[in-house]
């Protein structure tokens, strides 16, 4: 049982996943300290809300510049704390800067009041901010997922409290430093280094008006219930077991390259990665061999070495869980064409693993696999593929590769997910809404829809 004393004396421990060695720990804020920090940010809301869109946009553009100025250090910290290859980390920071610029350029237009006809002499809807929003964020993309939350919320006039994952404390601290360097007041954005139990209690703080959470489905269910108990809106982006359908008429070499990229980026630690591949039988053997070659040529190693394609998984328990899923599926009849073994090296590495002849009921079909593991299943028809694709509790992203317009239309009509990509990779883009259904969560981030999640859709009626 967690006592008040333990809440007061906790520390945040993280491990370098490349070496398995402990990184310097940092003291966690007590619940009282966290509440005081929330109050400080909540007290800053009235002034931040009063700033013009132009003023907030100028600060967000300064944030983008600050991120780019510090992208190497941020990428190095991500490599150190969660194992992301530096070249991927730099790309993540660039994308995050773009997100800040996108909302700086478009936020005012997205929140322009809209006139609606009624029995009033004038009636319209406006979109004032809610107040202070709590963002509870994961380790796998600590800069991008923070900006995806912060940029629209701040542009709308909210103040923000950030609770980063304990795996990435230095990355989170540096990120918030970039905001302060850009001119964001420290009573508008704050990073609170707290344990998960303290974060849970922060949801109940009366001055926290909404919650944004990215993480596992299990944790999301808990956070959703807690936010709902306080009648607080929440946006949840949770796990995914994204299907990809590969038809015989697709541009095969390009498809295999993109599928490999989707599954292996960030060592497979991506919610929107391809995880279940359904392949038309006439090309099944060719596809399996093509993927085996691509997976076998990938190089795992120190994420600071740009010759490596994959870094380690972020934690030992995540690697052990992934290996359990792979082993259980092989025991159930899946064939492993490459990978599938625990490396003897130090650190939390796992090899690119290709499992073929996967069937419903096998672990890698039923559960989310958060690592460099792809399952492949043969299919006879597009209808069979669509049935298998939808045979999941998740509903984050889905993709299809084909040049047949009838098949494309059928897939778009049938696939049950928040995002569908045709002849391309499922990805997040500041210009388009992102989110899922089912155990993949609810609400949307990004695009014009994302900035309207944490505003008051307020009706104005004038006689």
XYZ file of C-alpha atoms in Angstrom:
463
model
C 0.000 0.000 0.000
C 1.335 3.447 -0.937
C 1.709 5.632 2.141
C 1.852 9.414 2.348
C 5.480 9.118 3.475
C 6.406 7.222 0.319
C 4.722 9.858 -1.778
C 6.888 12.482 -0.102
C 10.257 10.694 -0.456
C 10.097 9.092 -3.906
C 12.769 9.411 -6.566
C 12.637 8.861 -10.304
C 14.977 6.101 -11.457
C 15.904 5.525 -15.088
C 18.278 3.151 -16.860
C 20.306 3.604 -20.010
C 18.742 0.911 -22.225
C 21.876 0.633 -24.380
C 24.096 -0.401 -21.468
C 21.640 -1.514 -18.802
C 23.365 0.862 -16.376
C 21.502 3.210 -14.070
C 21.367 6.882 -14.968
C 21.475 9.599 -12.280
C 18.236 9.611 -10.333
C 16.276 12.728 -9.580
C 14.022 13.635 -6.697
C 10.326 13.489 -7.438
C 8.012 16.256 -6.359
C 5.798 15.486 -3.412
C 2.051 15.749 -3.821
C 2.044 19.091 -2.013
C 4.790 20.418 -4.290
C 2.931 19.189 -7.366
C -0.274 20.835 -6.208
C 1.553 24.101 -5.625
C 2.999 23.945 -9.145
C -0.461 23.329 -10.594
C -1.797 26.309 -8.675
C 0.993 28.489 -10.088
C 0.135 27.492 -13.663
C -3.575 27.873 -13.006
C -2.925 31.378 -11.666
C -1.241 32.209 -14.961
C -4.292 31.254 -17.011
C -6.155 34.578 -16.896
C -3.182 36.515 -18.260
C -2.314 33.921 -20.926
C -5.934 33.739 -22.058
C -5.985 37.549 -22.410
C -3.077 37.513 -24.861
C -3.993 37.927 -28.512
C -3.703 35.068 -30.959
C -0.913 37.029 -32.612
C 1.042 37.210 -29.343
C 0.609 33.502 -28.638
C 1.544 32.678 -32.237
C 4.754 34.697 -31.982
C 5.763 32.798 -28.855
C 5.020 29.432 -30.477
C 7.206 30.393 -33.430
C 9.950 31.244 -30.973
C 9.447 27.795 -29.416
C 9.986 26.229 -32.848
C 13.232 28.143 -33.246
C 14.391 27.149 -29.765
C 13.663 23.479 -30.488
C 15.728 23.596 -33.653
C 18.576 25.339 -31.844
C 18.595 22.532 -29.258
C 17.760 19.552 -31.469
C 21.130 17.836 -31.108
C 21.018 17.921 -27.312
C 17.409 16.736 -27.251
C 18.236 13.881 -29.642
C 21.254 12.890 -27.533
C 19.094 12.817 -24.405
C 16.471 10.634 -26.077
C 19.204 8.226 -27.184
C 20.545 8.112 -23.637
C 17.258 7.719 -21.783
C 15.074 5.614 -24.095
C 17.321 4.378 -26.893
C 16.032 6.288 -29.910
C 18.631 6.515 -32.710
C 20.002 10.061 -32.824
C 19.036 10.521 -36.464
C 15.424 9.652 -35.572
C 15.575 11.961 -32.563
C 16.668 14.913 -34.682
C 13.806 14.222 -37.105
C 11.412 14.092 -34.143
C 12.499 17.509 -32.910
C 12.161 18.994 -36.412
C 8.640 17.600 -36.677
C 7.813 19.034 -33.257
C 9.001 22.476 -34.347
C 6.775 22.185 -37.410
C 3.816 21.401 -35.130
C 4.419 24.595 -33.150
C 4.605 26.608 -36.361
C 1.494 24.969 -37.784
C -0.685 26.015 -34.856
C 0.931 29.449 -34.752
C -0.098 29.917 -38.385
C -3.556 28.316 -38.222
C -4.834 28.324 -34.637
C -6.721 31.611 -34.863
C -8.563 30.525 -38.008
C -9.505 27.184 -36.422
C -11.067 29.009 -33.458
C -12.806 31.807 -35.336
C -16.369 32.294 -33.987
C -19.061 30.842 -36.254
C -22.410 32.518 -36.872
C -25.402 30.148 -36.678
C -28.966 31.130 -37.534
C -31.590 30.983 -34.784
C -34.494 33.035 -33.411
C -31.972 35.548 -32.013
C -31.003 38.752 -33.722
C -27.482 37.368 -33.627
C -26.298 33.932 -32.513
C -22.902 32.360 -32.807
C -20.469 29.867 -31.296
C -17.091 30.851 -29.877
C -14.237 28.746 -28.534
C -12.680 30.095 -25.324
C -10.052 27.944 -23.537
C -10.917 25.702 -20.594
C -8.088 26.555 -18.186
C -5.202 24.371 -17.073
C -4.769 21.076 -18.927
C -2.746 18.136 -17.603
C -0.735 16.165 -20.162
C 0.398 12.690 -19.063
C 2.852 11.534 -21.693
C 4.898 8.409 -22.565
C 8.574 7.790 -23.219
C 8.563 6.598 -26.834
C 8.398 10.019 -28.529
C 8.899 12.426 -25.620
C 9.361 15.602 -27.676
C 6.821 15.022 -30.448
C 4.041 13.780 -28.181
C 4.592 16.729 -25.859
C 4.319 19.241 -28.729
C 1.275 17.461 -30.107
C -0.384 18.245 -26.781
C 1.212 21.601 -25.951
C 1.065 23.495 -29.247
C -2.724 23.428 -29.813
C -3.568 23.732 -26.112
C -1.361 26.808 -25.674
C -2.482 28.426 -28.925
C -6.083 28.076 -27.751
C -5.201 29.981 -24.568
C -4.919 27.150 -22.062
C -2.050 26.768 -19.623
C -0.390 23.357 -19.431
C 1.094 21.045 -16.843
C 3.304 18.327 -18.309
C 3.880 15.005 -16.590
C 6.577 13.207 -18.567
C 7.333 9.515 -18.234
C 9.885 8.673 -15.494
C 12.116 7.092 -18.162
C 12.908 10.468 -19.746
C 13.342 13.101 -16.991
C 16.304 14.908 -18.560
C 14.634 15.054 -21.974
C 11.504 16.550 -20.412
C 13.510 19.121 -18.450
C 15.404 20.204 -21.549
C 12.191 20.439 -23.567
C 10.589 22.803 -21.061
C 13.802 24.839 -20.961
C 13.327 25.381 -24.708
C 9.863 26.791 -23.996
C 11.214 29.162 -21.349
C 14.060 30.266 -23.628
C 11.413 31.117 -26.227
C 9.558 33.406 -23.830
C 6.849 31.109 -22.479
C 6.262 32.183 -18.852
C 6.905 29.585 -16.152
C 3.321 30.037 -14.951
C 2.001 28.962 -18.369
C 3.910 25.683 -18.886
C 5.459 23.497 -16.189
C 7.054 20.071 -16.214
C 6.302 18.193 -13.012
C 8.704 15.369 -12.171
C 6.342 13.127 -10.227
C 5.727 9.436 -9.762
C 2.721 7.794 -11.369
C 0.761 7.633 -8.080
C 1.189 11.396 -7.610
C 0.200 11.980 -11.242
C -2.980 10.050 -10.618
C -3.855 12.350 -7.733
C -3.123 15.401 -9.886
C -6.066 14.483 -12.131
C -8.339 15.261 -9.186
C -6.848 18.709 -8.585
C -9.820 21.118 -8.826
C -7.896 23.525 -11.063
C -7.021 20.862 -13.615
C -9.825 21.236 -16.160
C -8.952 18.508 -18.692
C -6.536 15.647 -19.276
C -4.545 14.480 -22.290
C -3.020 11.009 -22.042
C -0.903 8.928 -24.398
C 0.032 5.444 -23.254
C -1.206 1.921 -22.768
C -4.843 0.928 -23.032
C -4.842 -0.386 -19.473
C -3.552 2.876 -18.035
C -5.883 4.828 -20.326
C -8.934 3.035 -18.940
C -7.910 3.993 -15.419
C -7.247 7.626 -16.318
C -10.485 7.879 -18.300
C -12.518 6.639 -15.351
C -10.796 9.046 -12.980
C -11.273 12.034 -15.293
C -14.906 11.060 -15.853
C -15.492 10.892 -12.111
C -14.500 14.555 -11.967
C -16.522 15.359 -15.112
C -13.329 16.431 -16.850
C -12.880 15.989 -20.602
C -10.029 13.758 -21.722
C -8.253 12.863 -24.930
C -6.715 9.394 -24.967
C -4.372 7.935 -27.543
C -3.731 4.383 -26.467
C -2.343 1.165 -27.901
C -2.731 -0.209 -31.382
C -2.446 -3.447 -33.325
C -2.521 -1.837 -36.739
C -3.366 -4.045 -39.722
C -1.883 -3.668 -43.187
C -3.359 -5.389 -46.241
C -1.030 -6.134 -49.153
C -2.738 -7.118 -52.419
C -1.045 -8.764 -55.407
C -1.458 -5.716 -57.660
C 0.455 -3.402 -55.297
C 3.800 -1.793 -56.090
C 5.535 -4.535 -54.168
C 9.099 -3.302 -53.608
C 7.925 0.095 -52.408
C 5.336 -1.523 -50.146
C 7.913 -3.804 -48.528
C 10.275 -0.891 -47.924
C 7.540 1.189 -46.274
C 6.184 -1.714 -44.231
C 9.695 -2.402 -42.935
C 10.148 1.263 -42.042
C 6.754 1.412 -40.309
C 7.456 -1.668 -38.216
C 11.074 -0.862 -37.325
C 11.142 2.883 -36.693
C 11.942 3.621 -33.028
C 12.766 -0.102 -32.655
C 9.101 -0.863 -33.269
C 7.975 1.165 -30.272
C 5.206 3.037 -32.051
C 1.467 2.826 -31.527
C 0.731 3.414 -35.236
C 3.277 0.946 -36.633
C 2.210 -1.910 -38.905
C 1.895 -4.913 -36.598
C -0.333 -7.390 -38.455
C 0.282 -7.863 -42.188
C -2.260 -9.665 -44.397
C -0.880 -10.773 -47.757
C -2.667 -12.141 -50.802
C -1.636 -15.776 -51.262
C -0.314 -15.418 -54.814
C 2.517 -13.181 -53.535
C 2.777 -14.563 -49.998
C 6.088 -16.448 -50.336
C 7.682 -13.569 -52.264
C 6.606 -11.095 -49.604
C 7.857 -13.245 -46.745
C 11.243 -13.629 -48.418
C 11.437 -9.917 -49.236
C 10.723 -8.986 -45.636
C 13.159 -11.587 -44.320
C 15.936 -10.037 -46.416
C 15.100 -6.521 -45.273
C 14.825 -7.474 -41.601
C 18.076 -9.446 -41.723
C 19.967 -6.465 -43.126
C 18.949 -4.141 -40.302
C 21.685 -3.356 -37.810
C 20.987 -3.025 -34.088
C 23.351 -1.129 -31.831
C 24.233 2.039 -29.976
C 21.624 4.651 -30.972
C 24.345 7.326 -31.072
C 26.040 5.483 -33.957
C 24.332 6.601 -37.170
C 25.285 3.360 -38.937
C 22.773 1.502 -36.759
C 19.142 1.191 -37.825
C 17.695 0.193 -34.455
C 18.480 1.019 -30.870
C 17.424 -0.973 -27.807
C 13.955 -1.214 -26.349
C 13.388 1.326 -23.619
C 13.191 -1.062 -20.647
C 14.094 -4.628 -19.773
C 10.516 -5.522 -18.824
C 9.298 -4.348 -22.230
C 11.821 -6.581 -23.963
C 10.878 -9.557 -21.778
C 7.191 -9.015 -22.501
C 7.863 -8.888 -26.242
C 9.910 -12.076 -26.136
C 7.099 -13.807 -24.229
C 4.667 -12.845 -27.005
C 7.023 -14.102 -29.709
C 7.746 -17.390 -27.923
C 4.069 -18.073 -27.245
C 3.206 -17.484 -30.894
C 5.963 -19.807 -32.118
C 4.743 -22.462 -29.701
C 1.250 -22.017 -31.200
C 2.515 -22.684 -34.748
C 3.893 -19.408 -36.146
C 7.141 -19.746 -38.111
C 10.007 -17.416 -37.259
C 12.013 -16.493 -40.372
C 14.472 -14.204 -38.594
C 15.065 -12.926 -35.072
C 13.095 -14.271 -32.158
C 16.041 -14.797 -29.798
C 17.099 -12.819 -26.749
C 20.540 -11.315 -27.425
C 23.330 -12.075 -24.960
C 24.738 -8.544 -25.217
C 24.270 -5.884 -22.547
C 21.349 -3.522 -22.885
C 17.755 -4.194 -23.840
C 18.118 -5.050 -27.514
C 15.718 -7.256 -29.439
C 16.352 -8.360 -33.037
C 14.032 -7.566 -35.963
C 11.677 -10.522 -35.862
C 9.461 -11.853 -38.662
C 6.707 -14.297 -37.748
C 4.760 -15.842 -40.632
C 1.745 -18.155 -40.889
C 0.207 -16.265 -37.989
C -3.441 -17.063 -37.244
C -6.138 -15.492 -35.072
C -5.759 -16.644 -31.496
C -1.971 -16.461 -31.544
C -0.516 -13.993 -29.079
C 1.020 -11.639 -31.658
C -2.332 -11.458 -33.434
C -4.372 -10.745 -30.307
C -2.036 -8.486 -28.313
C -0.217 -5.286 -29.143
C 3.469 -5.978 -29.818
C 5.533 -2.937 -28.857
C 8.841 -3.729 -30.495
C 10.436 -4.872 -33.776
C 8.123 -7.817 -34.441
C 5.860 -8.232 -37.478
C 3.248 -10.938 -37.918
C 2.270 -12.080 -41.432
C -0.934 -13.902 -42.391
C -1.970 -15.198 -45.843
C -5.388 -14.207 -47.201
C -7.495 -15.312 -50.188
C -9.759 -12.298 -50.708
C -10.067 -8.662 -49.742
C -13.176 -9.460 -47.702
C -11.246 -12.035 -45.676
C -8.463 -9.498 -45.146
C -10.890 -6.825 -43.978
C -12.558 -9.243 -41.560
C -9.163 -10.151 -40.063
C -8.048 -6.523 -39.955
C -11.121 -5.582 -37.931
C -10.782 -8.632 -35.667
C -9.172 -6.655 -32.836
C -10.103 -4.641 -29.775
C -7.911 -1.822 -31.080
C -8.682 0.737 -33.754
C -5.848 3.220 -34.160
C -4.538 2.983 -37.727
C -4.839 0.725 -40.764
C -3.335 0.633 -44.234
C -3.805 -1.059 -47.588
C -1.584 -1.453 -50.639
C -3.368 -1.928 -53.972
C -3.850 -0.177 -57.311
C -7.472 -1.298 -57.664
C -9.827 1.609 -56.972
C -12.754 -0.685 -56.172
C -10.630 -2.434 -53.548
C -9.495 0.905 -52.135
C -13.074 2.123 -51.833
C -14.120 -1.145 -50.187
C -11.293 -0.850 -47.638
C -12.024 2.796 -46.812
C -15.674 1.901 -46.304
C -14.952 -1.122 -44.105
C -11.794 -0.627 -42.027
C -12.574 0.298 -38.419
C -9.846 2.656 -37.258
C -9.102 6.299 -36.612
C -6.701 6.560 -39.549
C -6.473 4.777 -42.918
C -3.490 5.051 -45.250
C -3.657 3.927 -48.873
C -0.349 2.981 -50.516
C 1.604 4.687 -47.760
C 2.566 4.690 -44.115
C 0.220 5.487 -41.237
C 1.744 8.564 -39.639
C 0.906 11.583 -37.535
C 0.839 14.946 -39.296
C 0.097 18.304 -37.622
C -2.395 19.065 -40.413
C -4.546 15.953 -39.889
C -6.474 14.645 -36.861
C -4.977 11.648 -35.105
C -6.640 9.232 -32.709
C -8.414 5.920 -32.417
C -11.503 3.976 -31.464
C -12.101 1.018 -29.164
C -9.153 0.247 -26.901
C -7.090 2.726 -28.913
C -8.827 5.583 -27.117
C -11.020 8.534 -28.010
C -10.746 12.187 -28.892
C -8.441 13.628 -31.524
C -5.131 15.433 -31.525
C -3.692 17.570 -34.316
C -5.433 19.235 -37.229
C -8.331 21.642 -36.721
C -10.131 18.980 -34.669
C -7.275 18.697 -32.161
C -7.268 22.342 -31.104
C -11.008 22.168 -30.380
C -10.682 19.338 -27.850
C -9.721 21.644 -24.973
C -12.001 24.616 -25.556
C -15.495 25.519 -24.435
C -17.825 25.286 -27.433
C -19.835 28.232 -26.178
C -23.193 29.302 -27.616
C -23.932 33.036 -27.667
C -27.596 34.127 -28.190
C -28.425 37.838 -28.448
C -32.052 39.013 -28.524
